[in-house]
Short mmCIF file of C-alpha atoms in Angstrom, two decimals:
data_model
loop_
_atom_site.label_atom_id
_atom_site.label_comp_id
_atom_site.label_asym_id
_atom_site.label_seq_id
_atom_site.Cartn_x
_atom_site.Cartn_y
_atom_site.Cartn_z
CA UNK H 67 -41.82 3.17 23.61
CA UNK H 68 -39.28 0.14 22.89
CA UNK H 69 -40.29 -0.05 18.68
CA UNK H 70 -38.45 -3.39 17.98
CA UNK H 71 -36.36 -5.03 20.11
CA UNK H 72 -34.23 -8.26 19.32
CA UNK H 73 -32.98 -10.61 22.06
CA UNK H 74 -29.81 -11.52 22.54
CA UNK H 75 -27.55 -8.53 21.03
CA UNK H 76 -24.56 -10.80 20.62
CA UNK H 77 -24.35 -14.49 20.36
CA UNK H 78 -21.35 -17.38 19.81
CA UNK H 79 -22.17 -20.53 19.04
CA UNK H 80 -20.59 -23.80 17.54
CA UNK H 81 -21.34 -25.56 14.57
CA UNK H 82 -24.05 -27.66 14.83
CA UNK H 83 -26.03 -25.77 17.89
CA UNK H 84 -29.00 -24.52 17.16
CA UNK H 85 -30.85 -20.99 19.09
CA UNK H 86 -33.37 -18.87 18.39
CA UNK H 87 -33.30 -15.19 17.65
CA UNK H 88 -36.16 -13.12 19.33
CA UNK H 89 -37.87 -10.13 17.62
CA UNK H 90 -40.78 -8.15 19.75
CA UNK H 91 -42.44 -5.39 18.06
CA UNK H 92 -45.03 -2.81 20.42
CA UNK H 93 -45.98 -0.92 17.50
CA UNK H 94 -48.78 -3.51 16.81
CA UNK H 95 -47.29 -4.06 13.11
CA UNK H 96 -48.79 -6.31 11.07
CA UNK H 97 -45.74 -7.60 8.63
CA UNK H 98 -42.23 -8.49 10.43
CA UNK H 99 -39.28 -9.16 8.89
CA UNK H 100 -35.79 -10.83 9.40
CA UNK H 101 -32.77 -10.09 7.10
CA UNK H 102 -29.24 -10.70 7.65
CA UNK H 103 -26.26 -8.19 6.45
CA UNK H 104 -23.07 -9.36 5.59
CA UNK H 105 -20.21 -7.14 4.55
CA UNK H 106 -20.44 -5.81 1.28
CA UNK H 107 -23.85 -7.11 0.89
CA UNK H 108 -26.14 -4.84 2.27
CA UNK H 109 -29.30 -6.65 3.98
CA UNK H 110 -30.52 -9.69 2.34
CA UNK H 111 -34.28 -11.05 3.56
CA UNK H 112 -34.47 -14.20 4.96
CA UNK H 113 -38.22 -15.07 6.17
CA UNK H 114 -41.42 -12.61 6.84
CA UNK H 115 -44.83 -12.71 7.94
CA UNK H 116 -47.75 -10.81 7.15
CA UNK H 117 -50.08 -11.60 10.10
CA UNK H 118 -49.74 -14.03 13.27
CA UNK H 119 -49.78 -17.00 11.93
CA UNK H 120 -48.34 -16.82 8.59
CA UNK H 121 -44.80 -16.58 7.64
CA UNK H 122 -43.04 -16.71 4.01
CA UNK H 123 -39.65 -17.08 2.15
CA UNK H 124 -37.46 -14.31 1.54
CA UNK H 125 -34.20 -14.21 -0.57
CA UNK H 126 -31.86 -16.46 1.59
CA UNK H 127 -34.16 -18.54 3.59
CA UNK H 128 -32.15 -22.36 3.50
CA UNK H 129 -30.72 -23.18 7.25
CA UNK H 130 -33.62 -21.47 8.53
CA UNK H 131 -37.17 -21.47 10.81
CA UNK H 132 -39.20 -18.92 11.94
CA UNK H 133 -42.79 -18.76 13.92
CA UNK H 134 -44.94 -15.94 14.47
CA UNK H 135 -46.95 -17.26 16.76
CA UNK H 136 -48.29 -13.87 18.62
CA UNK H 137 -48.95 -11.06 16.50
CA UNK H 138 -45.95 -8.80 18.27
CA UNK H 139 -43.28 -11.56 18.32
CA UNK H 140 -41.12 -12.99 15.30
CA UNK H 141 -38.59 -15.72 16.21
CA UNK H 142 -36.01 -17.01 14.02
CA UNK H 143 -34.00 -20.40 14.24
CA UNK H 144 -30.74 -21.88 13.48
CA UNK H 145 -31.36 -25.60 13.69
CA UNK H 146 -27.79 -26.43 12.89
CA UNK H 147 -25.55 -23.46 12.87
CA UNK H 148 -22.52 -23.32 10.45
CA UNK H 149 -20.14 -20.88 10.26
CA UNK H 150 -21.53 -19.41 6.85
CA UNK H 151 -24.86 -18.00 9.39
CA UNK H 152 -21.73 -15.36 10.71
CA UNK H 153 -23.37 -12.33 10.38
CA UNK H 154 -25.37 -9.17 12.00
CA UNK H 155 -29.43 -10.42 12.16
CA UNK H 156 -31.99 -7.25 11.89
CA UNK H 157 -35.63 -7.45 12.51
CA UNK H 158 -38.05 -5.25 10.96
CA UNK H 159 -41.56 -4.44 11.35
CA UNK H 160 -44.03 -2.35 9.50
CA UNK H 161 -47.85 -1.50 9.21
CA UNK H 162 -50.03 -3.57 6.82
CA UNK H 163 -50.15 -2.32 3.18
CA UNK H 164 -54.18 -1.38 3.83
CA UNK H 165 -53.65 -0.11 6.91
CA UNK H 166 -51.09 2.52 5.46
CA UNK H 167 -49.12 1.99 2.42
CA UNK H 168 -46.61 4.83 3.13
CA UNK H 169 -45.22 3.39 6.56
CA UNK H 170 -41.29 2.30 6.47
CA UNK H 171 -39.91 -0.52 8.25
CA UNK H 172 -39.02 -0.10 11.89
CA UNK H 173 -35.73 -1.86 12.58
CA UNK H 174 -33.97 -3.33 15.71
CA UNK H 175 -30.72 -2.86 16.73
CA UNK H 176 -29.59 -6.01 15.22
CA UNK H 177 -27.96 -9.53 16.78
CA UNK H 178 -24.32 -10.48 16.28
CA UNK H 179 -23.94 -14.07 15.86
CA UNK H 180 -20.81 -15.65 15.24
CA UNK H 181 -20.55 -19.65 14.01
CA UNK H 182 -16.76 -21.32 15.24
CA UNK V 251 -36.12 -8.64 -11.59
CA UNK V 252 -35.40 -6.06 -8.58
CA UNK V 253 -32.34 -4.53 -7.89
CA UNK V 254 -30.75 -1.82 -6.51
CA UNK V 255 -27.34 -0.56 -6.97
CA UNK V 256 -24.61 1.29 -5.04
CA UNK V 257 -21.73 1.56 -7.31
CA UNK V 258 -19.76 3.41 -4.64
CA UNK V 259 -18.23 1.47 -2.20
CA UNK V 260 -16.58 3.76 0.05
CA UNK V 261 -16.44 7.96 -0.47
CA UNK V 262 -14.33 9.85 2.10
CA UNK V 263 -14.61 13.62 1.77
CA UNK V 264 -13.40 17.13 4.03
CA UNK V 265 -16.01 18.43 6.77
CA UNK V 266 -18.08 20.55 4.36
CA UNK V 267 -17.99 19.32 1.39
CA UNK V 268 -20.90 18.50 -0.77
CA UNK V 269 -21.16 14.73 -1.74
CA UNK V 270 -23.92 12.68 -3.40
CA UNK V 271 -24.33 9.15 -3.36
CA UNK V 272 -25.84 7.28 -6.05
CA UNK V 273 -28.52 4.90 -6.33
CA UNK V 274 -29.78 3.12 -9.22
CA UNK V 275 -32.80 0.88 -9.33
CA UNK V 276 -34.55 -1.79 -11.51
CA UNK V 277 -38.23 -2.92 -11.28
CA UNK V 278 -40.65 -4.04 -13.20
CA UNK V 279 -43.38 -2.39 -11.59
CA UNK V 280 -45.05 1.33 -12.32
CA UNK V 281 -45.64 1.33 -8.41
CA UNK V 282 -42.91 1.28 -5.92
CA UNK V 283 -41.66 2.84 -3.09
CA UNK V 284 -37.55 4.12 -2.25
CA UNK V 285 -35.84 4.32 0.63
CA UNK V 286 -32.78 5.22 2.12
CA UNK V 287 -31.33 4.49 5.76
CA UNK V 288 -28.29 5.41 7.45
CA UNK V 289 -26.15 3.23 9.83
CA UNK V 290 -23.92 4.85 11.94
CA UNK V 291 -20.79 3.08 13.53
CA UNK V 292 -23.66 2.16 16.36
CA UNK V 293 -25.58 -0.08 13.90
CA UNK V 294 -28.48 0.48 14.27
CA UNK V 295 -30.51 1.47 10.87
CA UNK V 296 -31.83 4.78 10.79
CA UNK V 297 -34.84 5.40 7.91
CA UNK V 298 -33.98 8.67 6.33
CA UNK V 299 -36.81 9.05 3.32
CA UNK V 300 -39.45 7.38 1.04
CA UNK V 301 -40.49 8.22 -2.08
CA UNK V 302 -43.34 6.44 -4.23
CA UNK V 303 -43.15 6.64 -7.87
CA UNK V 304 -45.58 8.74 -8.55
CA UNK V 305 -43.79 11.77 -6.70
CA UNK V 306 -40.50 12.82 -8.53
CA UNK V 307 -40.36 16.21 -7.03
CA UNK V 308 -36.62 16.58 -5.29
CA UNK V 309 -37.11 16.55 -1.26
CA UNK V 310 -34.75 18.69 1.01
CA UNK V 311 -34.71 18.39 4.65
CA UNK V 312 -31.63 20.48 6.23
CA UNK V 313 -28.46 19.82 4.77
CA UNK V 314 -30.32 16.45 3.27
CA UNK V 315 -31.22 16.69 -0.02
CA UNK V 316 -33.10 13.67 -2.56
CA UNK V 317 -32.91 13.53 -6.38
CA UNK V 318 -35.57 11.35 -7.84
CA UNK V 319 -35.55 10.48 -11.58
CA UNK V 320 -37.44 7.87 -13.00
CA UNK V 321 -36.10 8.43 -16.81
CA UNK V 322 -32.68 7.25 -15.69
CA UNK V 323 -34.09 4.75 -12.37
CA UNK V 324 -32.02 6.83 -10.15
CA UNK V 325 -32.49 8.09 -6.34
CA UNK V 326 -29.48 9.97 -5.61
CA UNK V 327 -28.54 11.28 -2.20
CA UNK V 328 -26.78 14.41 -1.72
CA UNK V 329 -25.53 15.93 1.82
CA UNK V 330 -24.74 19.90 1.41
CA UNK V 331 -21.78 21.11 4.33
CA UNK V 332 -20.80 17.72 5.38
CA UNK V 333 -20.13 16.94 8.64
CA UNK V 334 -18.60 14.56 10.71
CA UNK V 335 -21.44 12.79 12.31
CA UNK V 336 -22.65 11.78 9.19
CA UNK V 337 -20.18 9.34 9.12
CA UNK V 338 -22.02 6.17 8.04
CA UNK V 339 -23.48 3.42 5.85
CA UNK V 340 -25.95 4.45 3.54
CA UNK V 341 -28.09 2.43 2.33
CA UNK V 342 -30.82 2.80 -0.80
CA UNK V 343 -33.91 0.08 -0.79
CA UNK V 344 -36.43 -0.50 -3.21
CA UNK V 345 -40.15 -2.07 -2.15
CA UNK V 346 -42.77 -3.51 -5.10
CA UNK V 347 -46.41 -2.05 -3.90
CA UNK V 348 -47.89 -5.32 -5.74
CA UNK V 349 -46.40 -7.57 -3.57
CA UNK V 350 -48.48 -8.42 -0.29
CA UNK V 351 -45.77 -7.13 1.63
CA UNK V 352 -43.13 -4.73 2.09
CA UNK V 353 -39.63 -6.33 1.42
CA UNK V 354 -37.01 -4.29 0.95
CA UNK V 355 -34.45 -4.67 -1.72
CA UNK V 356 -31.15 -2.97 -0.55
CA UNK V 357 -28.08 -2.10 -2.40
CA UNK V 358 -24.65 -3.38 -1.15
CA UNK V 359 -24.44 0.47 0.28
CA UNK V 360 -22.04 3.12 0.16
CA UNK V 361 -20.01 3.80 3.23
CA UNK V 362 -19.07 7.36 3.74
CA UNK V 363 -16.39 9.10 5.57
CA UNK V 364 -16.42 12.53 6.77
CA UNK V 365 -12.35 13.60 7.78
CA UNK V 366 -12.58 16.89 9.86
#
């Protein structure tokens, strides 16, 4: 059983590229999530979703896409990177509130991306 | 608003000593979940516990031990015989039931160190 798995691991791009960040989740989770965790920080949420086809604003969402276009896949975009998107991406996923309301988030093992 | 804070930055203790690390929250709700999650040197983010807050009975689980106290909005975290494997980030997280989802709120974390 994979849980959530984020695609690439590590990533360097220069300013101005733009990528996307994959999350896939075989837990068939509802909500997914994508934060961002910068030293000293802790995690900070950028974007979510609450169902395939839906997605929302988290706490830090400027410089950002995402698309949840299948229920088990969450992608994230950098249309023009700059240096200040450094930092370690997570994905998260997690059962619906009225499925279960005492489920935690399932996490992947996080992307390094580094802006030059 | 929601926060959560991890006053301690870093703690570095001896193999088996007790430590706690704190965790204080705001919210506005009556209903909300706590969490905390471990990241090892690895990365990855490890769930450890939730508690809703409706249950403020203290949780053990091996040398892992939870004090919940909603009169002071505090979730500390104490480990009892430290060791070095637990060596990590720890982070605390708060989630608002109300909302349609389940964001997480982290602190900044506390990163502990465990000398032999």
């Amino acid at each position: 059983n994979a849980g959530v798995t984020q695609t690439p691991k590590f990533r360097v791009l220069k300013t101005g590229q733009s990528m996307t960040l994959l999350c896939a989740q075989d837990m068939n989770h509802e909500y997914m999530y994508w934060y961002r965790q910068d030293p000293g920080m802790g995690l900070r949420l950028i974007h979510y979703s609450v169902g395939e086809g839906t997605t929302a604003k988290g706490e830090v969402p400027d410089g950002y896409n995402v698309s949840r276009l299948k229920k088990q896949n969450f992608l994230l975009g950098l249309e023009s990177a700059a240096p200040s998107q450094t930092s370690v991406y997570f994905c998260a996923s997690s059962y619906s509130r009225y499925r279960n309301s005492n489920q935690p988030q399932h996490f992947g093992d996080g992307t390094r991306l580094s802006i030059l | 608003a929601q926060k959560v804070t991890q006053a301690q930055t870093e703690i570095s203790v001896v193999e088996k000593e007790d430590v706690t690390l704190d965790c204080v929250y705001e919210t506005r709700d009556t209903t909300y979940y706590l969490f905390w999650y471990k990241q090892p040197p690895s990365g990855e983010l490890v769930f450890l516990i939730r508690r809703n807050s409706f249950d403020e009975q203290n949780e053990i689980s091996g040398r892992y031990s939870w004090n919940f106290q909603k009169s002071t909005s505090s979730f500390n975290f104490t480990i009892t015989a430290s060791q070095v494997v637990d060596s990590a980030v720890y982070f605390c997280a708060l989630s608002e039931v109300r909302d349609s989802s389940y964001k997480l709120i982290f602190g900044s974390g506390t990163r502990l160190l465990v000398r032999p």
